[in-house]
Short mmCIF file of C-alpha atoms in Angstrom, two decimals:
data_model
loop_
_atom_site.label_atom_id
_atom_site.label_comp_id
_atom_site.label_asym_id
_atom_site.label_seq_id
_atom_site.Cartn_x
_atom_site.Cartn_y
_atom_site.Cartn_z
CA MET A 1 -39.67 24.15 -0.82
CA ARG A 2 -36.72 22.12 -0.29
CA HIS A 3 -37.87 20.39 2.62
CA ALA A 4 -40.51 18.82 0.40
CA SER A 5 -38.02 17.25 -1.73
CA PRO A 6 -37.66 13.39 -1.50
CA PRO A 7 -34.90 12.40 0.68
CA GLN A 8 -33.06 10.26 -2.02
CA GLU A 9 -32.81 13.09 -4.03
CA LEU A 10 -30.82 15.05 -1.85
CA PRO A 11 -27.92 12.78 -1.57
CA ALA A 12 -27.41 12.30 -5.16
CA ALA A 13 -28.10 16.06 -6.02
CA ALA A 14 -25.26 16.87 -3.23
CA ALA A 15 -23.32 14.09 -4.90
CA ALA A 16 -23.63 15.54 -8.18
CA ALA A 17 -22.82 18.74 -6.78
CA SER A 18 -19.57 20.45 -7.97
CA GLY A 19 -17.80 23.48 -6.10
CA GLY A 20 -18.05 27.06 -7.04
CA GLU A 21 -21.17 27.14 -8.87
CA ILE A 22 -23.33 27.16 -5.86
CA GLN A 23 -23.76 30.65 -5.47
CA ALA A 24 -24.54 31.15 -9.06
CA ALA A 25 -26.98 28.42 -9.24
CA LEU A 26 -28.59 29.40 -6.03
CA ALA A 27 -29.26 33.10 -7.08
CA PRO A 28 -32.01 32.26 -9.31
CA ALA A 29 -33.48 29.09 -7.86
CA THR A 30 -33.97 29.20 -4.12
CA ALA A 31 -35.26 25.94 -3.02
CA SER A 32 -35.66 23.89 -5.76
CA SER A 33 -33.97 20.51 -5.68
CA THR A 34 -33.40 20.92 -9.38
CA ALA A 35 -30.81 23.71 -7.98
CA ALA A 36 -29.68 21.39 -5.55
CA GLY A 37 -28.99 19.11 -8.74
CA THR A 38 -27.34 21.59 -10.25
CA ARG A 39 -25.03 22.78 -7.77
CA GLY A 40 -22.40 20.13 -8.32
CA GLY A 41 -20.11 17.94 -6.49
CA GLY A 42 -18.45 16.84 -3.90
CA GLY A 43 -15.60 18.11 -1.63
CA SER A 44 -16.76 21.69 -2.06
CA PHE A 45 -17.67 22.50 1.20
CA THR A 46 -15.85 25.69 0.91
CA ALA A 47 -17.95 26.63 -1.77
CA LEU A 48 -20.82 26.39 1.06
CA LEU A 49 -19.08 28.55 3.09
CA GLY A 50 -20.00 31.22 0.89
CA LEU A 51 -23.46 30.53 0.73
CA PRO A 52 -26.03 32.68 2.23
CA THR A 53 -26.89 30.97 5.49
CA SER A 54 -30.50 29.95 5.10
CA GLN A 55 -29.42 28.41 1.70
CA ALA A 56 -26.54 26.69 3.06
CA MET A 57 -28.69 25.31 5.84
CA GLU A 58 -31.25 23.99 3.66
CA LEU A 59 -28.72 22.31 1.67
CA LEU A 60 -27.44 21.06 4.86
CA LEU A 61 -30.92 20.11 6.45
CA PRO A 62 -32.65 17.89 4.86
CA ARG A 63 -35.89 17.27 7.25
CA THR A 64 -36.58 14.06 6.71
CA ALA A 65 -33.32 12.24 5.95
CA PRO A 66 -29.52 12.21 5.21
CA PRO A 67 -27.30 14.49 5.97
CA PRO A 68 -25.04 17.44 5.31
CA ALA A 69 -22.18 15.49 4.93
CA LEU A 70 -22.85 14.52 1.58
CA ALA A 71 -22.36 17.74 0.38
CA LEU A 72 -18.63 16.72 0.66
CA ALA A 73 -17.96 13.20 -0.06
CA PRO A 74 -18.54 11.58 -3.43
CA ALA A 75 -21.88 10.63 -1.18
CA PRO A 76 -21.11 7.28 -0.17
CA ALA A 77 -24.69 6.21 0.81
CA PRO A 78 -23.71 4.75 4.11
CA ALA A 79 -21.46 7.46 4.91
CA PRO A 80 -24.30 10.23 5.65
CA ALA A 81 -25.44 10.48 9.19
CA PRO A 82 -28.91 10.02 9.85
CA ALA A 83 -28.93 11.68 13.33
CA ALA A 84 -27.52 14.54 12.75
CA ALA A 85 -30.14 15.76 10.18
CA PRO A 86 -32.76 17.21 12.18
CA THR A 87 -30.47 19.24 14.44
CA PRO A 88 -26.90 19.98 13.80
CA THR A 89 -25.79 22.13 16.19
CA PHE A 90 -24.29 26.13 15.57
CA PRO A 91 -22.01 27.18 18.22
CA SER A 92 -22.30 30.77 17.86
CA ASP A 93 -18.82 31.94 19.64
CA PRO A 94 -16.26 32.48 17.08
CA HIS A 95 -13.74 30.66 18.79
CA LEU A 96 -15.79 27.65 19.32
CA VAL A 97 -16.74 27.68 15.69
CA ASP A 98 -13.01 27.93 14.73
CA ARG A 99 -12.71 24.56 17.06
CA ALA A 100 -15.47 22.95 15.37
CA VAL A 101 -14.12 23.38 12.04
CA ARG A 102 -11.03 21.61 13.56
CA PHE A 103 -12.48 19.29 15.73
CA SER A 104 -15.37 16.81 14.80
CA THR A 105 -17.59 17.76 17.79
CA PHE A 106 -21.32 18.52 17.64
CA ALA A 107 -22.74 20.23 20.93
CA PRO A 108 -26.04 18.84 22.24
CA PRO A 109 -28.68 19.54 19.35
CA SER A 110 -30.95 22.28 19.49
CA PRO A 111 -34.55 22.03 18.32
CA SER A 112 -34.38 25.44 16.10
CA PRO A 113 -31.10 25.47 14.63
CA PRO A 114 -30.41 29.57 14.60
CA PRO A 115 -28.74 30.81 11.38
CA PRO A 116 -25.84 33.08 12.25
CA PRO A 117 -23.34 32.82 9.43
CA PRO A 118 -20.34 31.54 10.64
CA PRO A 119 -22.26 28.79 12.55
CA ALA A 120 -23.24 27.57 9.09
CA ALA A 121 -19.86 27.93 7.73
CA ALA A 122 -18.60 25.82 10.74
CA ALA A 123 -21.45 23.42 10.09
CA ALA A 124 -20.52 23.29 6.55
CA ALA A 125 -17.22 22.44 7.45
CA ASN A 126 -18.02 19.91 10.24
CA ALA A 127 -20.58 18.08 8.10
CA GLY A 128 -18.42 17.84 5.34
CA LYS A 129 -16.28 15.29 7.05
CA ARG A 130 -18.38 12.22 7.06
CA LYS A 131 -19.48 12.64 10.76
CA ALA A 132 -21.73 9.32 11.05
CA GLU A 133 -19.85 8.60 14.25
CA PRO A 134 -19.10 11.92 15.80
CA ILE A 135 -22.88 12.67 15.52
CA ASP A 136 -23.77 9.09 17.01
CA ARG A 137 -21.65 9.77 19.95
CA ALA A 138 -22.40 13.19 20.70
CA SER A 139 -25.90 12.18 20.73
CA LYS A 140 -24.73 9.54 23.43
CA GLY A 141 -23.83 12.60 25.68
CA LYS A 142 -20.28 11.60 26.61
CA ALA A 143 -18.66 14.36 27.91
CA ALA A 144 -15.26 15.59 27.14
CA LYS A 145 -15.23 13.97 23.38
CA LYS A 146 -12.73 15.65 20.98
CA GLY A 147 -11.22 14.33 18.14
CA LYS A 148 -8.81 15.61 15.66
CA THR A 149 -10.49 15.81 12.26
CA ALA A 150 -9.58 12.85 10.22
CA GLU A 151 -7.76 12.12 7.52
CA GLU A 152 -10.63 11.87 5.09
CA LYS A 153 -11.24 8.23 3.48
CA PRO A 154 -14.50 8.15 2.45
CA ALA A 155 -16.04 5.00 1.14
CA GLY A 156 -15.52 6.06 -2.35
CA GLY A 157 -12.09 6.82 -1.48
CA ASP A 158 -10.56 8.56 -4.29
CA GLY A 159 -12.85 11.68 -4.61
CA ASP A 160 -11.66 14.53 -3.13
CA ASP A 161 -8.40 16.52 -3.49
CA GLU A 162 -9.63 19.25 -1.90
CA LYS A 163 -9.96 18.23 1.83
CA PRO A 164 -7.24 18.70 3.95
CA ALA A 165 -5.54 15.43 5.30
CA TYR A 166 -5.99 15.09 9.01
CA VAL A 167 -5.50 11.92 11.31
CA HIS A 168 -8.90 11.00 13.01
CA VAL A 169 -8.34 10.10 16.25
CA ARG A 170 -11.04 9.31 18.89
CA ALA A 171 -10.11 9.93 22.32
CA ARG A 172 -11.77 8.06 24.79
CA ARG A 173 -13.20 8.87 28.39
CA GLY A 174 -10.83 9.55 31.06
CA GLN A 175 -8.06 10.10 28.54
CA ALA A 176 -6.16 13.31 28.01
CA THR A 177 -7.47 14.96 25.08
CA ASP A 178 -4.89 17.73 24.17
CA SER A 179 -3.20 17.61 20.58
CA HIS A 180 -0.01 16.33 21.75
CA SER A 181 -1.24 13.20 23.25
CA LEU A 182 -3.79 12.69 20.79
CA ALA A 183 -0.88 12.59 18.25
CA GLU A 184 0.94 10.28 20.32
CA ARG A 185 -1.95 7.92 20.53
CA ALA A 186 -2.39 8.09 17.01
CA ARG A 187 1.24 7.29 16.48
CA ARG A 188 1.21 4.14 18.99
CA GLU A 189 -1.77 2.94 17.32
CA LYS A 190 0.03 2.94 13.84
CA VAL A 191 3.22 1.57 15.36
CA ASN A 192 0.93 -1.06 17.56
CA ALA A 193 -0.98 -2.27 14.48
CA ARG A 194 1.92 -2.96 12.41
CA MET A 195 3.64 -4.61 15.25
CA GLU A 196 0.49 -7.12 15.07
CA LEU A 197 1.04 -7.61 11.52
CA LEU A 198 4.62 -8.72 12.46
CA LYS A 199 3.52 -11.05 15.11
CA GLU A 200 1.12 -12.95 13.21
CA LEU A 201 3.77 -13.25 10.40
CA VAL A 202 6.44 -14.74 12.33
CA PRO A 203 5.60 -18.05 13.99
CA GLY A 204 6.05 -18.16 17.88
CA CYS A 205 5.67 -14.56 18.55
CA SER A 206 1.99 -14.64 19.67
CA LYS A 207 3.24 -16.06 23.03
CA VAL A 208 5.95 -13.55 23.66
CA SER A 209 4.77 -10.56 25.25
CA GLY A 210 6.87 -7.29 25.40
CA THR A 211 8.04 -5.12 22.52
CA ALA A 212 11.33 -6.18 22.88
CA LEU A 213 10.93 -9.97 22.80
CA VAL A 214 8.84 -9.84 19.88
CA LEU A 215 11.74 -7.58 17.88
CA ASP A 216 13.88 -9.97 19.07
CA GLU A 217 11.93 -12.98 17.67
CA ILE A 218 11.23 -11.10 14.32
CA ILE A 219 15.09 -10.48 13.95
CA ASN A 220 15.88 -13.89 14.71
CA HIS A 221 13.03 -14.90 12.01
CA VAL A 222 14.55 -12.75 9.32
CA GLN A 223 18.07 -13.94 10.03
CA SER A 224 17.32 -17.37 9.70
CA LEU A 225 15.31 -16.76 6.55
CA GLN A 226 18.31 -15.10 4.63
CA ARG A 227 20.48 -18.07 5.80
CA GLN A 228 18.10 -20.16 4.22
CA VAL A 229 18.21 -18.17 0.82
CA GLU A 230 22.09 -18.50 0.91
CA TYR A 231 21.85 -22.15 1.82
CA LEU A 232 19.04 -22.99 -0.97
CA SER A 233 21.00 -20.57 -3.56
CA MET A 234 24.30 -22.70 -2.82
CA ARG A 235 22.23 -25.89 -3.51
CA LEU A 236 20.82 -24.37 -6.62
CA ALA A 237 24.03 -23.46 -7.79
CA ALA A 238 25.51 -27.00 -7.35
CA VAL A 239 22.40 -28.44 -9.43
CA ASN A 240 22.50 -25.70 -12.11
CA PRO A 241 25.25 -26.50 -14.53
CA ARG A 242 24.00 -29.73 -15.20
CA VAL A 243 20.34 -29.15 -15.36
CA ASP A 244 19.03 -28.00 -18.89
CA PHE A 245 15.85 -26.35 -18.05
CA GLY A 246 14.15 -28.71 -19.96
CA GLY A 247 11.59 -29.98 -17.72
CA LEU A 248 10.66 -26.36 -16.21
CA ASP A 249 7.30 -26.55 -17.86
CA SER A 250 6.49 -29.26 -15.40
CA PHE A 251 8.13 -27.55 -12.60
CA LEU A 252 5.76 -24.46 -13.52
CA THR A 253 2.49 -26.44 -13.91
CA THR A 254 3.04 -27.84 -10.40
CA GLU A 255 4.11 -24.42 -8.81
CA CYS A 256 0.99 -22.15 -10.29
CA GLY A 257 -1.27 -24.98 -11.22
CA ARG A 258 -4.31 -22.95 -10.66
CA ILE A 259 -3.56 -19.85 -12.72
CA ALA A 260 -6.05 -18.86 -15.39
CA GLY A 261 -4.08 -18.86 -18.74
CA PHE A 262 -4.90 -15.40 -20.24
CA ASN A 263 -4.70 -14.83 -24.09
CA CYS A 264 -1.41 -13.29 -24.62
CA LYS A 265 -0.27 -12.23 -27.93
CA ASN A 266 2.97 -10.23 -26.63
CA GLY A 267 3.76 -12.08 -23.54
CA ILE A 268 7.37 -12.52 -24.92
CA ASP A 269 7.73 -9.27 -26.60
CA LEU A 270 7.20 -7.93 -23.00
CA GLU A 271 10.35 -9.45 -21.61
CA GLN A 272 12.42 -9.01 -24.62
CA VAL A 273 11.46 -5.40 -24.67
CA THR A 274 11.71 -4.41 -21.28
CA TRP A 275 14.88 -5.80 -19.76
CA PRO A 276 16.96 -3.64 -21.98
CA GLU A 277 15.03 -0.80 -21.39
CA MET A 278 16.48 -0.89 -17.57
CA GLY A 279 19.84 0.00 -18.14
CA VAL A 280 19.35 3.02 -20.41
CA HIS A 281 17.19 4.94 -18.49
CA GLY A 282 17.06 6.29 -14.63
CA ALA A 283 15.39 4.47 -11.98
CA ARG A 284 11.93 6.00 -12.67
CA GLN A 285 11.67 4.86 -15.84
CA LEU A 286 12.93 1.45 -14.58
CA MET A 287 9.84 1.36 -12.25
CA GLN A 288 7.33 2.55 -14.57
CA LEU A 289 8.52 -0.10 -17.21
CA GLN A 290 8.55 -2.98 -14.55
CA GLN A 291 5.12 -1.76 -13.58
CA GLN A 292 4.06 -2.26 -16.89
CA PHE A 293 6.00 -5.45 -17.23
CA TRP A 294 4.37 -6.92 -14.13
CA HIS A 295 0.74 -5.88 -15.12
CA GLY A 296 1.18 -7.86 -18.31
CA ASP A 297 3.17 -10.33 -16.39
CA LEU A 298 0.20 -11.03 -13.95
CA ALA A 299 -2.18 -10.81 -16.58
CA HIS A 300 -0.66 -13.61 -18.84
CA PRO A 301 1.27 -16.09 -16.64
CA HIS A 302 0.70 -19.08 -17.93
CA GLN A 303 1.20 -18.38 -21.73
CA VAL A 304 4.15 -16.78 -21.22
CA ALA A 305 6.09 -20.56 -19.83
CA SER A 306 4.35 -22.26 -22.75
CA GLN A 307 5.43 -19.84 -25.12
CA TRP A 308 8.98 -20.22 -23.89
CA GLU A 309 9.12 -23.94 -24.70
CA LYS A 310 7.74 -23.44 -28.25
CA ARG A 311 9.93 -20.79 -29.15
CA GLY A 312 12.75 -22.86 -27.81
CA ASP A 313 16.33 -21.73 -29.32
CA GLY A 314 14.72 -18.51 -31.23
CA HIS A 315 14.00 -17.00 -28.29
CA LEU A 316 16.39 -18.28 -25.66
CA PRO A 317 19.30 -16.83 -27.19
CA VAL A 318 17.97 -13.58 -27.28
CA PHE A 319 16.35 -13.77 -23.78
CA SER A 320 19.77 -14.72 -22.40
CA ASN A 321 21.39 -12.09 -24.10
CA SER A 322 18.88 -9.26 -23.02
CA ASN A 323 19.08 -10.78 -19.77
CA PRO A 324 22.39 -9.72 -18.29
CA SER A 325 21.26 -6.40 -18.97
CA LEU A 326 18.85 -6.75 -16.08
CA PHE A 327 21.51 -7.64 -13.61
CA GLY A 328 24.53 -6.15 -14.78
CA TYR A 329 22.59 -2.98 -16.18
CA ASP A 330 24.43 -2.84 -19.22
CA LEU A 331 24.11 0.65 -20.55
CA THR A 332 25.16 0.40 -24.07
CA SER A 333 21.61 -1.01 -24.94
CA SER A 334 20.02 1.23 -27.18
CA GLY A 335 17.83 3.69 -26.39
CA THR A 336 15.50 2.67 -29.73
CA GLN A 337 13.93 0.41 -27.62
CA GLN A 338 11.25 3.06 -26.27
CA THR A 339 8.91 2.75 -29.10
CA PRO A 340 8.37 -0.89 -28.58
CA ALA A 341 7.68 0.22 -24.77
CA THR A 342 5.03 2.44 -25.86
CA LYS A 343 3.54 -0.13 -27.89
CA LEU A 344 3.78 -2.15 -24.57
CA LYS A 345 1.86 0.64 -23.03
CA THR A 346 -0.49 0.75 -25.08
CA GLU A 347 -1.21 -2.58 -25.10
CA LEU A 348 -1.60 -2.95 -21.45
CA MET B 1 -29.87 5.43 -3.81
CA ILE B 2 -29.43 6.26 -0.17
CA SER B 3 -30.96 3.68 2.05
CA SER B 4 -33.17 4.67 4.90
CA PRO B 5 -31.02 6.82 7.57
CA SER B 6 -30.16 3.46 9.87
CA PRO B 7 -27.53 2.92 12.41
CA SER B 8 -25.83 0.58 9.97
CA PRO B 9 -23.94 3.21 8.25
CA SER B 10 -22.24 4.06 11.59
CA PRO B 11 -20.68 0.82 12.13
CA SER B 12 -19.15 0.32 9.10
CA PRO B 13 -16.96 3.73 9.02
CA SER B 14 -16.10 2.66 12.58
CA SER B 15 -15.16 -0.63 11.82
CA SER B 16 -13.38 0.30 8.42
CA ARG B 17 -11.72 2.81 10.80
CA THR B 18 -10.29 0.32 13.25
CA PRO B 19 -8.39 -1.30 11.28
CA LYS B 20 -6.55 1.32 9.99
CA GLY B 21 -5.42 2.28 13.58
CA GLY B 22 -6.21 5.93 13.19
CA SER B 23 -3.11 5.96 10.79
CA ALA B 24 -2.29 8.67 8.13
CA THR B 25 -1.63 6.18 5.36
CA PRO B 26 -3.35 3.26 3.88
CA PRO B 27 -4.10 0.52 6.09
CA PRO B 28 -1.01 -1.83 6.38
CA ARG B 29 -1.98 -4.72 4.23
CA ASN B 30 -2.01 -8.31 4.97
CA GLN B 31 1.19 -9.11 3.42
CA ALA B 32 0.94 -12.88 4.04
CA SER B 33 -1.79 -13.12 1.64
CA LYS B 34 -0.32 -11.28 -0.73
CA TRP B 35 2.77 -13.11 -0.85
CA ARG B 36 1.28 -16.45 -0.78
CA SER B 37 -0.79 -16.71 -3.48
CA GLY B 38 -0.24 -18.99 -6.33
CA ALA B 39 -0.14 -16.14 -8.83
CA VAL B 40 2.62 -14.56 -7.08
CA ARG B 41 4.43 -17.74 -6.62
CA GLY B 42 4.06 -18.41 -10.40
CA VAL B 43 5.31 -15.18 -11.15
CA TYR B 44 8.43 -15.21 -9.30
CA GLY B 45 8.99 -18.42 -10.09
CA ARG B 46 9.44 -17.60 -13.93
CA ARG B 47 11.26 -14.87 -12.62
CA LEU B 48 13.38 -16.91 -10.61
CA LEU B 49 14.19 -19.36 -13.66
CA ASP B 50 15.01 -16.39 -16.15
CA ALA B 51 17.62 -15.24 -13.67
CA LEU B 52 18.89 -18.59 -13.19
CA ARG B 53 19.15 -19.08 -16.59
CA ALA B 54 21.21 -15.64 -17.12
CA THR B 55 23.58 -16.44 -14.35
CA GLY B 56 26.96 -17.78 -15.40
CA GLY B 57 26.93 -21.24 -13.64
CA GLY B 58 27.38 -22.44 -10.46
CA GLN B 59 28.18 -19.28 -8.16
CA PRO B 60 26.16 -19.06 -5.33
CA ARG B 61 26.86 -15.48 -4.99
CA ALA B 62 25.42 -15.21 -8.28
CA VAL B 63 22.43 -17.39 -7.66
CA LYS B 64 21.53 -15.74 -4.51
CA ALA B 65 21.68 -12.15 -6.19
CA ALA B 66 19.55 -13.42 -9.08
CA ALA B 67 17.00 -14.98 -6.46
CA ASP B 68 16.71 -11.53 -4.52
CA SER B 69 16.63 -9.81 -7.62
CA ALA B 70 13.54 -11.68 -8.74
CA LEU B 71 11.98 -11.35 -5.53
CA ALA B 72 12.48 -7.34 -5.89
CA LEU B 73 10.92 -7.49 -8.90
CA THR B 74 7.98 -9.51 -8.17
CA ALA B 75 7.42 -6.91 -5.36
CA ARG B 76 6.65 -4.52 -8.52
CA GLY B 77 8.73 -1.73 -6.79
CA GLN B 78 6.02 -0.82 -4.23
CA THR B 79 8.19 -1.42 -1.37
CA ARG B 80 11.47 0.16 0.06
CA TRP B 81 13.20 -2.76 0.33
CA SER B 82 12.36 -4.21 -3.24
CA ARG B 83 13.70 -0.84 -4.60
CA ALA B 84 16.70 -0.99 -2.75
CA ILE B 85 17.52 -4.16 -4.04
CA LEU B 86 16.96 -3.53 -7.52
CA LEU B 87 19.08 -0.34 -7.55
CA ALA B 88 21.88 -2.17 -5.94
CA GLY B 89 22.02 -4.20 -8.61
CA ALA B 90 21.50 -1.34 -11.26
CA ALA B 91 24.44 0.90 -9.68
CA CYS B 92 26.92 -1.90 -8.71
CA SER B 93 29.12 -1.56 -11.63
CA ARG B 94 28.77 2.18 -13.27
CA ARG B 95 27.06 5.49 -12.06
CA ARG B 96 25.32 5.40 -9.26
CA VAL B 97 21.94 6.13 -10.84
CA LEU B 98 19.59 8.20 -9.00
CA VAL B 99 19.36 5.81 -5.95
CA LYS B 100 17.22 8.14 -4.10
CA ALA B 101 15.26 9.67 -6.72
CA GLY B 102 14.42 6.07 -7.78
CA GLY B 103 13.53 5.21 -4.10
CA LYS B 104 10.78 8.04 -4.10
CA VAL B 105 9.15 7.10 -7.41
CA ARG B 106 6.31 4.89 -6.45
CA ARG B 107 5.15 6.04 -2.88
CA ARG B 108 1.99 5.04 -2.39
CA ARG B 109 1.78 7.18 0.91
CA ARG B 110 2.09 10.85 1.05
CA PRO B 111 5.46 11.11 2.61
CA PRO B 112 5.98 13.52 5.62
CA LEU B 113 9.57 12.23 5.57
CA PRO B 114 11.32 15.11 7.35
CA VAL B 115 8.54 14.77 10.00
CA GLN B 116 9.13 11.46 10.39
CA ALA B 117 12.52 11.71 10.42
CA ARG B 118 12.56 13.93 12.90
CA ASP B 119 10.25 12.21 15.01
CA ASN B 120 11.79 8.75 14.61
CA ALA B 121 13.73 8.84 17.67
CA ALA B 122 10.70 10.09 19.73
CA ALA B 123 8.11 7.76 17.87
CA ALA B 124 9.93 4.88 18.37
CA ALA B 125 11.17 5.17 21.80
CA LEU B 126 8.40 7.19 23.30
CA LEU B 127 5.79 4.77 22.29
CA LYS B 128 7.39 1.31 22.38
CA GLY B 129 8.49 1.66 26.31
CA LYS B 130 9.18 3.41 29.07
CA GLY B 131 12.43 4.26 30.89
CA LYS B 132 15.16 1.89 30.07
CA GLU B 133 13.59 -0.29 28.16
CA LYS B 134 13.04 2.19 25.05
CA ASP B 135 16.96 1.76 24.75
CA LYS B 136 16.60 -1.66 23.79
CA VAL B 137 13.86 -1.55 21.51
CA GLN B 138 15.35 1.31 19.90
CA GLU B 139 18.33 -0.91 19.50
CA ARG B 140 16.65 -3.66 18.01
CA LEU B 141 14.60 -1.59 15.52
CA ARG B 142 18.20 -0.41 14.41
CA VAL B 143 18.92 -4.05 14.17
CA LEU B 144 16.09 -4.58 11.84
CA GLY B 145 16.67 -1.92 9.88
CA ARG B 146 20.14 -3.12 8.86
CA LEU B 147 18.68 -6.34 8.38
CA VAL B 148 15.91 -5.28 5.70
CA PRO B 149 17.55 -3.42 2.78
CA GLY B 150 17.19 -0.20 2.20
CA CYS B 151 15.68 0.71 5.73
CA ARG B 152 18.39 1.92 7.71
CA LYS B 153 16.98 5.31 8.77
CA LEU B 154 12.97 4.74 8.55
CA PRO B 155 11.07 5.55 11.38
CA ALA B 156 9.57 2.58 13.59
CA PRO B 157 6.06 2.47 11.64
CA ALA B 158 7.35 2.37 8.14
CA LEU B 159 10.07 0.22 9.16
CA LEU B 160 7.70 -2.44 10.74
CA GLU B 161 5.83 -2.53 7.49
CA GLU B 162 8.47 -2.88 5.32
CA ALA B 163 9.67 -5.63 7.71
CA ALA B 164 6.47 -7.45 7.54
CA ASP B 165 6.34 -7.40 3.47
CA TYR B 166 9.88 -8.47 3.67
CA VAL B 167 9.23 -11.25 5.85
CA ALA B 168 6.45 -12.55 3.72
CA ALA B 169 8.39 -12.24 0.78
CA LEU B 170 11.37 -14.07 2.31
CA GLN B 171 8.99 -16.78 3.34
CA MET B 172 7.70 -17.21 -0.29
CA GLN B 173 11.28 -17.03 -1.60
CA VAL B 174 12.33 -19.84 0.49
CA SER B 175 9.55 -22.01 -0.46
CA ALA B 176 9.83 -21.66 -4.00
CA MET B 177 13.65 -22.26 -4.16
CA ARG B 178 13.27 -25.19 -2.25
CA ALA B 179 10.56 -26.60 -4.50
CA LEU B 180 13.08 -25.66 -7.08
CA THR B 181 15.92 -27.26 -6.32
CA ASP B 182 14.26 -30.00 -5.33
CA ALA B 183 12.13 -30.50 -8.51
CA LEU B 184 15.58 -30.01 -10.33
CA ALA B 185 17.24 -32.27 -8.08
CA ALA B 186 14.68 -34.96 -8.73
CA ALA B 187 14.62 -34.41 -12.24
CA GLN B 188 18.07 -34.60 -12.74
CA LEU B 189 18.26 -38.06 -10.82
CA SER B 190 15.84 -39.47 -12.80
CA SER B 191 17.37 -38.29 -16.16
CA SER B 192 20.96 -38.94 -15.90
CA PRO B 193 20.81 -42.58 -15.51
CA ALA B 194 18.84 -42.63 -18.42
CA ASP B 195 21.45 -40.22 -20.38
CA ALA B 196 24.07 -42.77 -18.98
CA GLU B 197 22.02 -45.46 -20.45
CA ALA B 198 21.43 -43.80 -23.75
CA GLY B 199 24.95 -42.78 -23.66
CA ARG B 200 26.57 -46.43 -23.54
#
């Protein structure tokens, strides 16, 4: 039977399981782990809902170890909840089932899980939402625990597109648990987190308390930075006409000395090609091309500079010719540059 | 391979959850670290030099525009302000090229924009203060939105995130430009007496 299967097999099997094939796979093989293996993958707890109850429960209830939650996520190993394994709870009332689907709570575990069909679905839905913590907290016996189902962010991160996205908020003791206050609390936490970031960034904000004053400081800082940029640009403009950009190599090496030099065949072509592109196509293409350009640039940072120096006259006139197209967005540049760009894509 | 069930899984999800602050978006990255790495400074330095070569000479406005565009480029178009700067440069002379479309291209977040716009007053005000203080905070948020390019009608959390990235980027820009001007001035000082001597 299923229960005899080694615990490690289950997560792997469930992880391998994909949606939709479960019923078909289950029909012939009742409780073998191989059947579990053929069931296919993460994120398809909805398929579990269609399962006959006992098999769903088998799927969900490994006696020894981890969790039903695996059926869902691309089974990140830490995610599954150990404590839930033996006794997930199955509320029998339909409205409780409905709530259980939306909320990630578990009633105190019962020794022998009764298998009515909707609870299996509810359990599947609940279990599927990576409930390590709710299970732990439910087992701690806190009353009035409630939480909105969370936006799924399994440790793998990019496994599932089928799961709905919710915001996971855990209500603490003594706090209101209706959905409005939960939403407000979530928003507040978001904003406060970003405020913390800003406070760290802006010097002198840590001692100021109160949002308005902190925002004041931030505004002052931004204004001062912008004024500094203007001042420095004025100085740079004053220095510019008399500089022949000859000693730039030394400047670059001092600025970014520890950047590893990747091997770059097309460092120059990247820049020659992409800059004229921007004028022709829409902003979207601009972003795409720039992304490619940036990828390439970051991959070959140091080589580009040295190649500029080597290419010298042959390169610079071309470069300065195409450069105004970046800043002036001259739309007369031809569209035939597309092929170099596509070649650029493949090379990247 | 699943390790044996232990309490360790639970701290990690919960601890990984806390920095996110229960947000519906990817966690706010540490902007300062992103903008302070040597690689980014190198990228920006190179772009700045290109932009400076392209400018027609000693006009501070052109230099500033070039520096800002270089900064926005270095930001890879992942933030609103960078896109706004680039598109402002793009759309200056001719047809206003798809400003809105360009602004929505590389959203890394799911954009519940209507909801956010609707909740802007509520979110910013309700959560940031009580009573009459909401107005001050609201006012400052609006000022901040005007300061950061392309962020005028942004709701509070997005605005704060953009502002954080913008501040980090500005700091990097200031330090890079300062280093550049100092280096150029020093190089010029050292070279011009030599030129004068050679010319004589």
